[in-house]
């Protein structure tokens, strides 16, 4: 219960940061990606603020023996750079550039952004489901690793 | 307010949210992974995932009330293009194991080479897509 409350609070803070930073405005995101046009660099500052804050706090947090409400910190990520990573990131980038929405801002906008955002979020969830089905079909006996 | 100060503060807030999730739940704030985890029924960790995504949605409602200018109209209005973009984002973030938050913030902050490659790739693909749709095709709706 406590863990869910803290996760909810973390999600709320995350959403407020996205909105304040401009990430929930798709035209602004497309302007940030439009390096050949009237480039709007302001979203680079969202990334800088987030990286600086999380980078610093993360160093302090992982000094603890364990998280406050959980058994352990996540293991070090895989170091493998492969076709799946690059191909997946490329597909995601195309969808991001088309719509101006990445998953976080889309979910934040979903309750208030109207039919187009809801359609986008629905399609995004279907895309995640299609991936899951594709993975299960490809390797029926090994379960996929949790994200 | 200064046009760079607000994004910077937004980034700090977002980083604080991700830090909170790490400190209390021991989890990485990767939105696509957290969301996809909800699609697999009967997982033991559904509660915190649902709470996090719920927190995002509540944040959207709060923003709409106190700072409605946070939201802009969609750049895509056509159903087909919107569906295609959503499918690409959903499938691509799972295949590449992360999105702007997981790779672009959390992964980069912990110095993961994988996340650097992913971030450079989706930034480049996004920029190329905007270049083609805006400057070659002259706009896609």
Coordinates of N, CA and C in Angstrom, one line a residue, chain A residues 2-28 30-38 40-43 45-51 53-55 57-58 61-62 64 66-70 72-105 107-109 111-113 116-117 119-120 123-132 134 145-147, chain B residues 1 3-36 39-40 43 47-49 51-64 67 69-101 103-110 112-115 117-119 121-123 125-131 133-135 140:
Chain A
X2 N 1.8 1.3 1.0 CA 2.7 2.5 1.0 C 3.5 2.6 -0.3
X3 N 3.9 1.5 -0.8 CA 4.7 1.5 -2.0 C 3.9 2.1 -3.2
X4 N 2.6 1.7 -3.2 CA 1.7 2.2 -4.3 C 1.5 3.7 -4.1
X5 N 1.4 4.2 -2.9 CA 1.2 5.6 -2.7 C 2.4 6.4 -3.1
X6 N 3.6 5.9 -2.8 CA 4.8 6.6 -3.2 C 5.0 6.6 -4.7
X7 N 4.6 5.4 -5.3 CA 4.7 5.4 -6.8 C 3.8 6.3 -7.4
X8 N 2.6 6.5 -6.8 CA 1.6 7.4 -7.4 C 2.1 8.9 -7.3
X9 N 2.8 9.2 -6.1 CA 3.3 10.5 -5.9 C 4.5 10.8 -6.9
X10 N 5.3 9.7 -7.1 CA 6.4 9.9 -8.1 C 5.8 10.1 -9.5
X11 N 4.7 9.4 -9.8 CA 4.1 9.6 -11.1 C 3.6 11.1 -11.3
X12 N 3.0 11.6 -10.2 CA 2.4 12.9 -10.2 C 3.5 13.9 -10.4
X13 N 4.6 13.8 -9.6 CA 5.7 14.8 -9.8 C 6.3 14.7 -11.2
X14 N 6.4 13.5 -11.7 CA 6.9 13.3 -13.1 C 6.0 14.0 -14.1
X15 N 4.7 13.9 -13.9 CA 3.8 14.5 -14.8 C 3.8 16.0 -14.8
X16 N 3.9 16.5 -13.6 CA 4.0 18.0 -13.4 C 5.3 18.5 -14.1
X17 N 6.4 17.8 -13.9 CA 7.6 18.2 -14.6 C 7.5 18.1 -16.1
X18 N 6.9 17.1 -16.6 CA 6.7 17.0 -18.1 C 5.9 18.2 -18.6
X19 N 4.8 18.5 -17.9 CA 3.9 19.6 -18.3 C 4.6 20.9 -18.2
X20 N 5.2 21.2 -17.1 CA 5.9 22.4 -16.9 C 7.0 22.6 -17.9
X21 N 7.7 21.5 -18.2 CA 8.8 21.6 -19.1 C 8.4 21.8 -20.6
X22 N 7.2 21.5 -20.9 CA 6.8 21.7 -22.3 C 6.6 20.4 -23.1
X23 N 6.9 19.3 -22.4 CA 6.9 18.0 -23.1 C 5.5 17.5 -23.5
X24 N 4.4 18.1 -22.9 CA 3.1 17.7 -23.2 C 2.5 18.6 -24.3
X25 N 3.3 19.4 -24.9 CA 2.9 20.2 -26.0 C 3.5 19.7 -27.3
X26 N 2.7 18.9 -28.1 CA 3.4 18.2 -29.2 C 4.0 19.1 -30.2
X27 N 3.5 20.3 -30.4 CA 4.1 21.2 -31.4 C 5.5 21.6 -30.9
X28 N 5.6 21.8 -29.6 CA 6.9 22.1 -29.0 C 7.9 21.0 -29.2
X30 N 7.8 18.7 -31.6 CA 8.2 18.7 -33.0 C 9.2 19.8 -33.4
X31 N 8.9 21.0 -32.7 CA 9.8 22.1 -32.9 C 11.3 21.8 -32.4
X32 N 11.3 21.0 -31.3 CA 12.6 20.6 -30.8 C 13.3 19.7 -31.8
X33 N 12.5 18.8 -32.4 CA 13.1 17.8 -33.3 C 13.4 18.4 -34.7
X34 N 12.9 19.6 -34.9 CA 13.0 20.3 -36.3 C 14.3 21.1 -36.4
X35 N 15.4 20.3 -36.5 CA 16.7 21.0 -36.4 C 17.0 21.7 -37.7
X36 N 16.3 21.4 -38.8 CA 16.5 22.1 -40.1 C 15.6 23.3 -40.2
X37 N 14.6 23.5 -39.3 CA 13.7 24.6 -39.4 C 13.9 25.6 -38.3
X38 N 12.8 26.1 -37.7 CA 13.0 27.0 -36.6 C 13.2 26.2 -35.3
X40 N 13.6 24.8 -31.8 CA 13.3 25.3 -30.5 C 14.1 24.4 -29.5
X41 N 15.2 25.0 -29.0 CA 16.1 24.1 -28.2 C 15.6 24.0 -26.7
X42 N 14.5 24.6 -26.3 CA 14.2 24.7 -24.9 C 14.0 23.3 -24.2
X43 N 13.6 22.3 -25.0 CA 13.4 21.0 -24.4 C 14.7 20.3 -24.0
X45 N 16.7 21.7 -22.2 CA 16.8 22.1 -20.8 C 16.0 21.2 -19.9
X46 N 14.9 20.6 -20.4 CA 14.2 19.6 -19.6 C 15.1 18.4 -19.3
X47 N 15.7 18.0 -20.4 CA 16.6 16.8 -20.3 C 17.8 17.2 -19.3
X48 N 18.3 18.4 -19.5 CA 19.5 18.7 -18.6 C 19.1 18.8 -17.2
X49 N 17.9 19.4 -16.9 CA 17.4 19.4 -15.5 C 17.1 18.1 -14.9
X50 N 16.5 17.2 -15.8 CA 16.2 15.9 -15.3 C 17.4 15.0 -15.1
X51 N 18.4 15.1 -16.0 CA 19.6 14.3 -15.9 C 20.4 14.8 -14.7
X53 N 19.4 16.3 -12.0 CA 18.7 16.0 -10.7 C 18.8 14.5 -10.4
X54 N 18.4 13.7 -11.4 CA 18.3 12.3 -11.2 C 19.7 11.7 -11.0
X55 N 20.7 12.2 -11.8 CA 22.1 11.8 -11.8 C 22.6 11.9 -10.4
X57 N 20.9 12.7 -7.4 CA 20.1 12.0 -6.3 C 20.4 10.5 -6.4
X58 N 20.4 10.0 -7.6 CA 20.6 8.5 -7.8 C 21.9 8.1 -7.1
X61 N 21.2 8.0 -3.5 CA 20.2 6.9 -3.1 C 20.8 5.5 -3.1
X62 N 21.6 5.2 -4.1 CA 22.1 3.8 -4.2 C 23.2 3.6 -3.2
X64 N 22.4 3.7 -0.1 CA 21.7 2.9 0.9 C 21.8 1.4 0.6
X66 N 19.3 -0.6 0.8 CA 18.1 -1.0 0.0 C 17.2 0.1 -0.1
X67 N 16.2 0.0 -1.0 CA 15.2 1.1 -1.1 C 14.3 1.1 0.2
X68 N 13.7 2.2 0.4 CA 12.9 2.3 1.7 C 11.8 1.3 1.8
X69 N 11.1 1.0 0.6 CA 9.9 0.1 0.7 C 10.1 -1.2 -0.2
X70 N 11.3 -1.5 -0.6 CA 11.5 -2.6 -1.4 C 12.8 -3.4 -1.0
X72 N 15.4 -4.6 -3.0 CA 16.7 -4.2 -3.5 C 16.6 -3.3 -4.7
X73 N 17.7 -2.7 -5.1 CA 17.8 -1.8 -6.2 C 17.8 -2.6 -7.5
X74 N 17.4 -2.0 -8.6 CA 17.5 -2.8 -9.9 C 18.9 -3.2 -10.2
X75 N 19.1 -4.3 -10.8 CA 20.4 -4.8 -11.2 C 21.0 -3.9 -12.4
X76 N 22.3 -3.9 -12.6 CA 22.9 -3.1 -13.6 C 22.2 -3.6 -15.0
X77 N 22.0 -2.6 -15.8 CA 21.3 -3.0 -17.1 C 22.3 -3.7 -18.0
X78 N 21.7 -4.5 -18.9 CA 22.5 -5.2 -19.9 C 23.3 -4.2 -20.7
X79 N 24.5 -4.6 -21.1 CA 25.4 -3.7 -21.8 C 25.3 -3.9 -23.3
X80 N 24.4 -4.9 -23.7 CA 24.4 -5.3 -25.1 C 23.7 -4.2 -26.0
X81 N 24.5 -3.8 -27.0 CA 23.9 -2.9 -28.0 C 23.7 -3.8 -29.3
X82 N 22.4 -4.0 -29.6 CA 22.1 -4.9 -30.7 C 21.1 -4.3 -31.6
X83 N 20.7 -5.1 -32.6 CA 19.7 -4.6 -33.6 C 18.4 -4.3 -33.0
X84 N 18.0 -5.1 -32.0 CA 16.7 -4.8 -31.4 C 16.6 -3.5 -30.8
X85 N 17.7 -3.1 -30.0 CA 17.8 -1.8 -29.4 C 17.7 -0.7 -30.4
X86 N 18.6 -0.8 -31.4 CA 18.7 0.3 -32.4 C 17.4 0.3 -33.2
X87 N 16.9 -0.8 -33.7 CA 15.7 -0.9 -34.5 C 14.5 -0.4 -33.7
X88 N 14.4 -0.8 -32.4 CA 13.2 -0.4 -31.6 C 13.3 1.2 -31.4
X89 N 14.5 1.7 -31.1 CA 14.6 3.1 -30.8 C 14.3 3.9 -32.1
X90 N 14.7 3.3 -33.3 CA 14.4 4.0 -34.5 C 12.9 4.1 -34.8
X91 N 12.2 2.9 -34.6 CA 10.7 2.9 -34.8 C 10.0 3.9 -33.8
X92 N 10.5 3.9 -32.6 CA 9.9 4.8 -31.6 C 10.2 6.2 -32.0
X93 N 11.4 6.5 -32.5 CA 11.7 7.9 -32.9 C 10.8 8.4 -34.1
X94 N 10.5 7.4 -35.0 CA 9.6 7.8 -36.1 C 8.2 8.2 -35.6
X95 N 7.7 7.4 -34.7 CA 6.4 7.7 -34.1 C 6.4 8.9 -33.3
X96 N 7.5 9.2 -32.6 CA 7.6 10.4 -31.8 C 7.7 11.6 -32.7
X97 N 8.5 11.5 -33.8 CA 8.6 12.7 -34.7 C 7.3 13.0 -35.4
X98 N 6.5 11.9 -35.7 CA 5.2 12.1 -36.4 C 4.2 12.8 -35.5
X99 N 4.2 12.3 -34.3 CA 3.1 12.8 -33.4 C 3.5 13.8 -32.4
X100 N 4.8 13.9 -32.0 CA 5.2 14.8 -30.9 C 4.9 14.2 -29.6
X101 N 4.5 12.9 -29.5 CA 4.2 12.3 -28.2 C 5.1 11.1 -28.0
X102 N 5.8 11.1 -26.8 CA 6.4 9.9 -26.3 C 5.5 9.4 -25.2
X103 N 5.8 8.2 -24.7 CA 4.8 7.5 -23.8 C 4.3 8.4 -22.6
X104 N 5.3 9.0 -21.9 CA 4.9 9.8 -20.7 C 4.0 10.9 -21.0
X105 N 4.3 11.8 -21.8 CA 3.4 12.9 -22.1 C 2.1 12.5 -22.7
X107 N 0.5 9.8 -21.9 CA -0.4 9.3 -20.7 C -0.8 10.5 -19.9
X108 N 0.0 11.5 -19.7 CA -0.4 12.7 -19.0 C -1.5 13.4 -19.7
X109 N -1.4 13.5 -21.0 CA -2.4 14.2 -21.8 C -3.7 13.4 -22.0
X111 N -6.1 12.0 -20.1 CA -7.4 12.3 -19.5 C -8.0 13.7 -19.9
X112 N -7.1 14.5 -20.5 CA -7.6 15.9 -20.8 C -7.4 16.4 -22.2
X113 N -6.7 15.5 -23.0 CA -6.3 16.0 -24.4 C -7.2 15.7 -25.5
X116 N -8.0 12.6 -30.1 CA -6.7 12.3 -30.8 C -5.7 11.6 -29.9
X117 N -5.6 12.2 -28.7 CA -4.6 11.7 -27.7 C -5.0 10.3 -27.3
X119 N -6.8 8.2 -28.9 CA -6.6 7.2 -30.0 C -5.1 6.9 -30.0
X120 N -4.2 7.9 -29.8 CA -2.8 7.6 -29.8 C -2.4 6.6 -28.7
X123 N -3.6 3.2 -29.5 CA -2.7 2.5 -30.5 C -1.4 2.1 -29.8
X124 N -0.9 3.0 -28.9 CA 0.4 2.7 -28.3 C 0.3 1.4 -27.4
X125 N -0.8 1.3 -26.7 CA -1.0 0.1 -25.9 C -1.1 -1.2 -26.8
X126 N -1.8 -1.0 -27.9 CA -1.9 -2.1 -28.9 C -0.5 -2.5 -29.4
X127 N 0.3 -1.4 -29.7 CA 1.6 -1.7 -30.2 C 2.4 -2.5 -29.2
X128 N 2.3 -2.1 -27.9 CA 3.0 -2.9 -26.8 C 2.5 -4.3 -26.8
X129 N 1.1 -4.5 -26.9 CA 0.6 -5.8 -26.9 C 1.0 -6.6 -28.1
X130 N 1.1 -6.0 -29.3 CA 1.6 -6.7 -30.5 C 3.0 -7.2 -30.2
X131 N 3.8 -6.4 -29.6 CA 5.2 -6.8 -29.3 C 5.2 -8.0 -28.4
X132 N 4.4 -8.0 -27.4 CA 4.3 -9.0 -26.5 C 3.9 -10.4 -27.2
X134 N 4.2 -11.0 -30.3 CA 5.2 -11.4 -31.3 C 6.3 -12.1 -30.5
X145 N 11.7 -10.9 -20.7 CA 12.2 -10.2 -19.4 C 11.3 -9.0 -19.2
X146 N 11.0 -8.8 -17.9 CA 10.1 -7.7 -17.6 C 10.8 -6.3 -17.9
X147 N 10.0 -5.4 -18.3 CA 10.6 -4.0 -18.6 C 10.7 -3.2 -17.4
Chain B
X1 N 7.9 33.9 -17.3 CA 9.3 33.4 -16.9 C 10.2 33.1 -18.1
X3 N 12.3 31.6 -20.9 CA 11.8 30.4 -21.7 C 12.7 29.2 -21.5
X4 N 13.9 29.4 -20.8 CA 14.7 28.2 -20.5 C 14.6 27.8 -19.1
X5 N 14.2 28.7 -18.2 CA 14.1 28.4 -16.8 C 13.0 27.5 -16.5
X6 N 11.9 27.7 -17.1 CA 10.7 26.8 -16.9 C 11.0 25.4 -17.3
X7 N 11.5 25.1 -18.6 CA 11.9 23.8 -18.9 C 12.9 23.2 -18.0
X8 N 13.9 24.0 -17.5 CA 14.9 23.4 -16.6 C 14.2 23.0 -15.3
X9 N 13.3 23.9 -14.8 CA 12.6 23.5 -13.5 C 11.7 22.3 -13.7
X10 N 11.1 22.2 -14.9 CA 10.3 21.0 -15.2 C 11.2 19.8 -15.2
X11 N 12.3 19.9 -15.8 CA 13.3 18.8 -15.8 C 13.7 18.4 -14.3
X12 N 13.9 19.4 -13.5 CA 14.3 19.1 -12.1 C 13.1 18.3 -11.4
X13 N 11.9 18.8 -11.6 CA 10.7 18.1 -11.0 C 10.6 16.7 -11.5
X14 N 10.8 16.5 -12.8 CA 10.7 15.2 -13.4 C 11.8 14.3 -12.8
X15 N 13.0 14.8 -12.7 CA 14.1 14.1 -12.1 C 13.8 13.7 -10.6
X16 N 13.1 14.6 -9.9 CA 12.8 14.3 -8.5 C 11.8 13.2 -8.5
X17 N 10.8 13.2 -9.4 CA 9.8 12.1 -9.4 C 10.5 10.8 -9.6
X18 N 11.4 10.7 -10.6 CA 12.2 9.5 -10.9 C 13.0 9.1 -9.7
X19 N 13.6 10.0 -9.0 CA 14.4 9.7 -7.8 C 13.5 9.1 -6.7
X20 N 12.3 9.7 -6.5 CA 11.4 9.2 -5.5 C 11.1 7.7 -5.7
X21 N 10.8 7.4 -7.0 CA 10.5 6.0 -7.3 C 11.7 5.1 -7.0
X22 N 12.9 5.6 -7.3 CA 14.1 4.8 -7.0 C 14.3 4.6 -5.5
X23 N 14.2 5.7 -4.8 CA 14.4 5.7 -3.3 C 13.4 4.8 -2.6
X24 N 12.1 5.0 -2.9 CA 11.1 4.2 -2.1 C 10.8 2.8 -2.7
X25 N 10.7 2.8 -4.1 CA 10.3 1.5 -4.7 C 11.4 0.7 -5.3
X26 N 12.6 1.4 -5.4 CA 13.7 0.7 -6.0 C 13.5 0.4 -7.5
X27 N 12.7 1.3 -8.1 CA 12.4 1.1 -9.5 C 12.9 2.2 -10.4
X28 N 13.2 1.8 -11.7 CA 13.6 2.8 -12.7 C 12.3 3.4 -13.3
X29 N 12.3 4.7 -13.4 CA 11.1 5.4 -14.0 C 11.1 5.4 -15.5
X30 N 11.0 4.2 -16.0 CA 10.8 4.0 -17.5 C 9.4 3.9 -17.8
X31 N 8.8 4.9 -18.4 CA 7.3 4.9 -18.6 C 6.8 3.8 -19.4
X32 N 7.5 3.5 -20.6 CA 7.0 2.5 -21.5 C 7.1 1.1 -20.8
X33 N 8.1 0.8 -20.1 CA 8.3 -0.5 -19.4 C 7.2 -0.6 -18.3
X34 N 7.0 0.5 -17.5 CA 6.0 0.4 -16.4 C 4.6 0.2 -17.0
X35 N 4.3 0.9 -18.1 CA 3.0 0.7 -18.7 C 2.8 -0.7 -19.3
X36 N 3.8 -1.1 -20.0 CA 3.7 -2.4 -20.7 C 3.5 -3.5 -19.6
X39 N 0.1 -4.7 -18.9 CA -0.6 -5.4 -19.9 C -0.6 -6.9 -19.7
X40 N 0.4 -7.3 -18.8 CA 0.5 -8.8 -18.5 C -0.3 -9.0 -17.2
X43 N 0.2 -9.9 -12.5 CA 1.6 -9.8 -12.0 C 1.6 -9.3 -10.6
X47 N 0.3 -3.2 -8.6 CA -0.2 -2.1 -7.8 C 0.6 -0.9 -8.0
X48 N 1.9 -1.0 -7.8 CA 2.7 0.2 -7.9 C 2.8 0.7 -9.4
X49 N 2.7 -0.2 -10.4 CA 2.7 0.3 -11.8 C 1.4 1.1 -12.0
X51 N -0.4 2.6 -9.9 CA -0.4 3.8 -9.1 C 0.5 4.9 -9.8
X52 N 1.6 4.4 -10.4 CA 2.5 5.4 -11.1 C 1.8 6.0 -12.3
X53 N 1.2 5.1 -13.1 CA 0.5 5.6 -14.3 C -0.7 6.4 -13.9
X54 N -1.4 6.0 -12.8 CA -2.5 6.8 -12.3 C -2.0 8.2 -11.9
X55 N -0.8 8.3 -11.2 CA -0.2 9.5 -10.8 C 0.0 10.4 -12.0
X56 N 0.5 9.8 -13.1 CA 0.7 10.6 -14.4 C -0.6 11.2 -14.8
X57 N -1.7 10.4 -14.8 CA -3.0 10.9 -15.3 C -3.5 12.0 -14.4
X58 N -3.4 11.8 -13.1 CA -3.8 12.8 -12.1 C -3.0 14.1 -12.4
X59 N -1.7 13.9 -12.7 CA -0.9 15.1 -13.0 C -1.4 15.8 -14.2
X60 N -1.9 15.1 -15.2 CA -2.5 15.7 -16.3 C -3.7 16.6 -16.0
X61 N -4.6 16.0 -15.1 CA -5.8 16.8 -14.7 C -5.4 18.0 -13.9
X62 N -4.4 17.9 -13.0 CA -3.9 19.0 -12.2 C -3.4 20.1 -13.2
X63 N -2.6 19.7 -14.1 CA -2.0 20.7 -15.1 C -3.1 21.4 -15.9
X64 N -4.1 20.6 -16.3 CA -5.2 21.2 -17.0 C -5.9 22.3 -16.2
X67 N -2.5 25.0 -15.1 CA -1.7 25.5 -16.1 C -2.1 24.9 -17.5
X69 N -2.0 25.9 -20.4 CA -1.2 26.2 -21.5 C -0.1 25.1 -21.6
X70 N 0.0 24.2 -20.7 CA 0.9 23.0 -20.8 C 0.6 22.2 -22.0
X71 N -0.7 22.2 -22.4 CA -1.1 21.3 -23.5 C -1.3 22.1 -24.7
X72 N -0.8 21.5 -25.8 CA -1.1 22.1 -27.1 C -1.9 21.2 -27.9
X73 N -2.5 21.7 -29.0 CA -3.3 20.8 -29.9 C -2.4 19.7 -30.5
X74 N -2.9 18.6 -30.9 CA -2.1 17.5 -31.5 C -1.6 18.0 -32.8
X75 N -0.4 17.6 -33.2 CA 0.1 18.0 -34.5 C -0.4 17.1 -35.6
X76 N -0.9 15.9 -35.2 CA -1.6 15.0 -36.1 C -3.0 15.1 -35.9
X77 N -3.8 15.2 -36.9 CA -5.3 15.1 -36.7 C -5.9 13.9 -37.4
X78 N -5.3 13.4 -38.4 CA -5.8 12.3 -39.1 C -5.8 11.0 -38.3
X79 N -6.8 10.2 -38.4 CA -6.9 8.9 -37.7 C -5.8 8.0 -38.0
X80 N -5.6 7.8 -39.3 CA -4.6 6.8 -39.8 C -3.2 7.2 -39.3
X81 N -2.8 8.4 -39.4 CA -1.5 8.8 -39.0 C -1.3 8.7 -37.5
X82 N -2.4 9.1 -36.8 CA -2.3 9.0 -35.3 C -2.2 7.5 -34.9
X83 N -2.9 6.6 -35.5 CA -2.9 5.2 -35.2 C -1.5 4.7 -35.5
X84 N -0.9 5.0 -36.7 CA 0.4 4.5 -37.0 C 1.4 5.0 -36.1
X85 N 1.4 6.3 -35.7 CA 2.4 6.8 -34.7 C 2.3 6.1 -33.4
X86 N 1.1 5.9 -32.9 CA 0.9 5.2 -31.6 C 1.4 3.8 -31.7
X87 N 1.1 3.1 -32.7 CA 1.6 1.7 -32.9 C 3.2 1.7 -32.9
X88 N 3.8 2.6 -33.7 CA 5.2 2.7 -33.7 C 5.8 3.0 -32.4
X89 N 5.2 3.9 -31.6 CA 5.8 4.3 -30.3 C 5.6 3.1 -29.3
X90 N 4.5 2.4 -29.4 CA 4.3 1.3 -28.5 C 5.2 0.1 -28.8
X91 N 5.2 -0.3 -30.1 CA 6.0 -1.4 -30.5 C 7.5 -1.1 -30.3
X92 N 7.9 0.1 -30.8 CA 9.3 0.5 -30.8 C 9.9 0.6 -29.4
X93 N 9.1 1.1 -28.5 CA 9.7 1.3 -27.1 C 9.9 -0.1 -26.5
X94 N 9.0 -1.1 -26.8 CA 9.2 -2.4 -26.2 C 10.4 -3.1 -26.9
X95 N 10.5 -3.0 -28.2 CA 11.6 -3.7 -28.9 C 12.9 -3.1 -28.4
X96 N 13.0 -1.8 -28.3 CA 14.2 -1.1 -27.9 C 14.3 -1.0 -26.3
X97 N 13.3 -1.6 -25.6 CA 13.4 -1.7 -24.2 C 13.5 -0.3 -23.4
X98 N 12.8 0.7 -24.0 CA 12.8 1.9 -23.2 C 12.4 3.1 -24.1
X99 N 12.1 4.2 -23.5 CA 11.7 5.4 -24.2 C 12.5 6.6 -23.7
X100 N 11.9 7.8 -23.9 CA 12.6 9.0 -23.5 C 13.0 9.0 -22.0
X101 N 12.1 8.4 -21.2 CA 12.4 8.5 -19.7 C 13.4 7.4 -19.3
X103 N 15.5 5.4 -21.2 CA 16.8 5.5 -21.8 C 17.3 6.9 -21.6
X104 N 16.5 7.9 -22.0 CA 16.9 9.3 -22.2 C 17.2 10.0 -20.8
X105 N 16.6 9.5 -19.7 CA 16.9 10.2 -18.5 C 17.6 9.1 -17.5
X106 N 16.9 8.1 -17.2 CA 17.4 7.2 -16.1 C 18.7 6.4 -16.6
X107 N 18.6 5.9 -17.9 CA 19.7 5.2 -18.4 C 21.0 6.0 -18.6
X108 N 20.8 7.2 -19.2 CA 21.9 8.1 -19.4 C 22.5 8.5 -18.1
X109 N 21.7 8.8 -17.1 CA 22.2 9.2 -15.8 C 23.0 8.1 -15.1
X110 N 22.7 6.9 -15.4 CA 23.6 5.8 -14.8 C 24.7 5.4 -15.7
X112 N 24.7 4.2 -18.9 CA 24.6 3.0 -19.7 C 24.8 3.3 -21.1
X113 N 25.8 2.6 -21.7 CA 26.1 2.8 -23.1 C 24.9 2.5 -24.0
X114 N 24.2 1.4 -23.7 CA 22.9 1.0 -24.3 C 22.0 2.2 -24.5
X115 N 21.8 2.9 -23.3 CA 20.8 4.0 -23.3 C 21.3 5.2 -24.2
X117 N 23.1 4.9 -26.9 CA 22.9 4.5 -28.3 C 21.4 4.7 -28.6
X118 N 20.5 4.2 -27.7 CA 19.1 4.3 -27.9 C 18.6 5.7 -28.0
X119 N 19.2 6.6 -27.1 CA 18.7 8.0 -27.1 C 19.2 8.7 -28.4
X121 N 19.7 7.3 -31.2 CA 18.9 6.7 -32.3 C 17.5 7.3 -32.4
X122 N 16.8 7.4 -31.2 CA 15.4 7.9 -31.3 C 15.4 9.4 -31.6
X123 N 16.4 10.1 -31.1 CA 16.5 11.6 -31.4 C 16.7 11.7 -32.9
X125 N 16.2 9.6 -35.4 CA 15.0 9.1 -36.1 C 13.9 10.1 -36.1
X126 N 13.7 10.7 -34.9 CA 12.6 11.8 -34.7 C 12.9 13.0 -35.6
X127 N 14.2 13.4 -35.5 CA 14.6 14.6 -36.3 C 14.4 14.4 -37.8
X128 N 14.8 13.2 -38.2 CA 14.7 12.8 -39.6 C 13.3 12.8 -40.1
X129 N 12.4 12.2 -39.2 CA 11.0 12.1 -39.5 C 10.4 13.5 -39.6
X130 N 10.8 14.4 -38.7 CA 10.2 15.8 -38.8 C 10.8 16.5 -40.0
X131 N 12.0 16.2 -40.4 CA 12.6 16.8 -41.6 C 11.8 16.4 -42.8
X133 N 8.7 15.0 -43.0 CA 7.3 15.4 -43.0 C 7.1 16.9 -43.2
X134 N 8.0 17.7 -42.6 CA 7.8 19.1 -42.7 C 8.5 19.7 -44.0
X135 N 9.7 19.3 -44.3 CA 10.5 20.0 -45.3 C 10.5 19.3 -46.6
X140 N 2.3 16.5 -42.7 CA 1.4 15.3 -42.7 C 0.4 15.5 -41.7

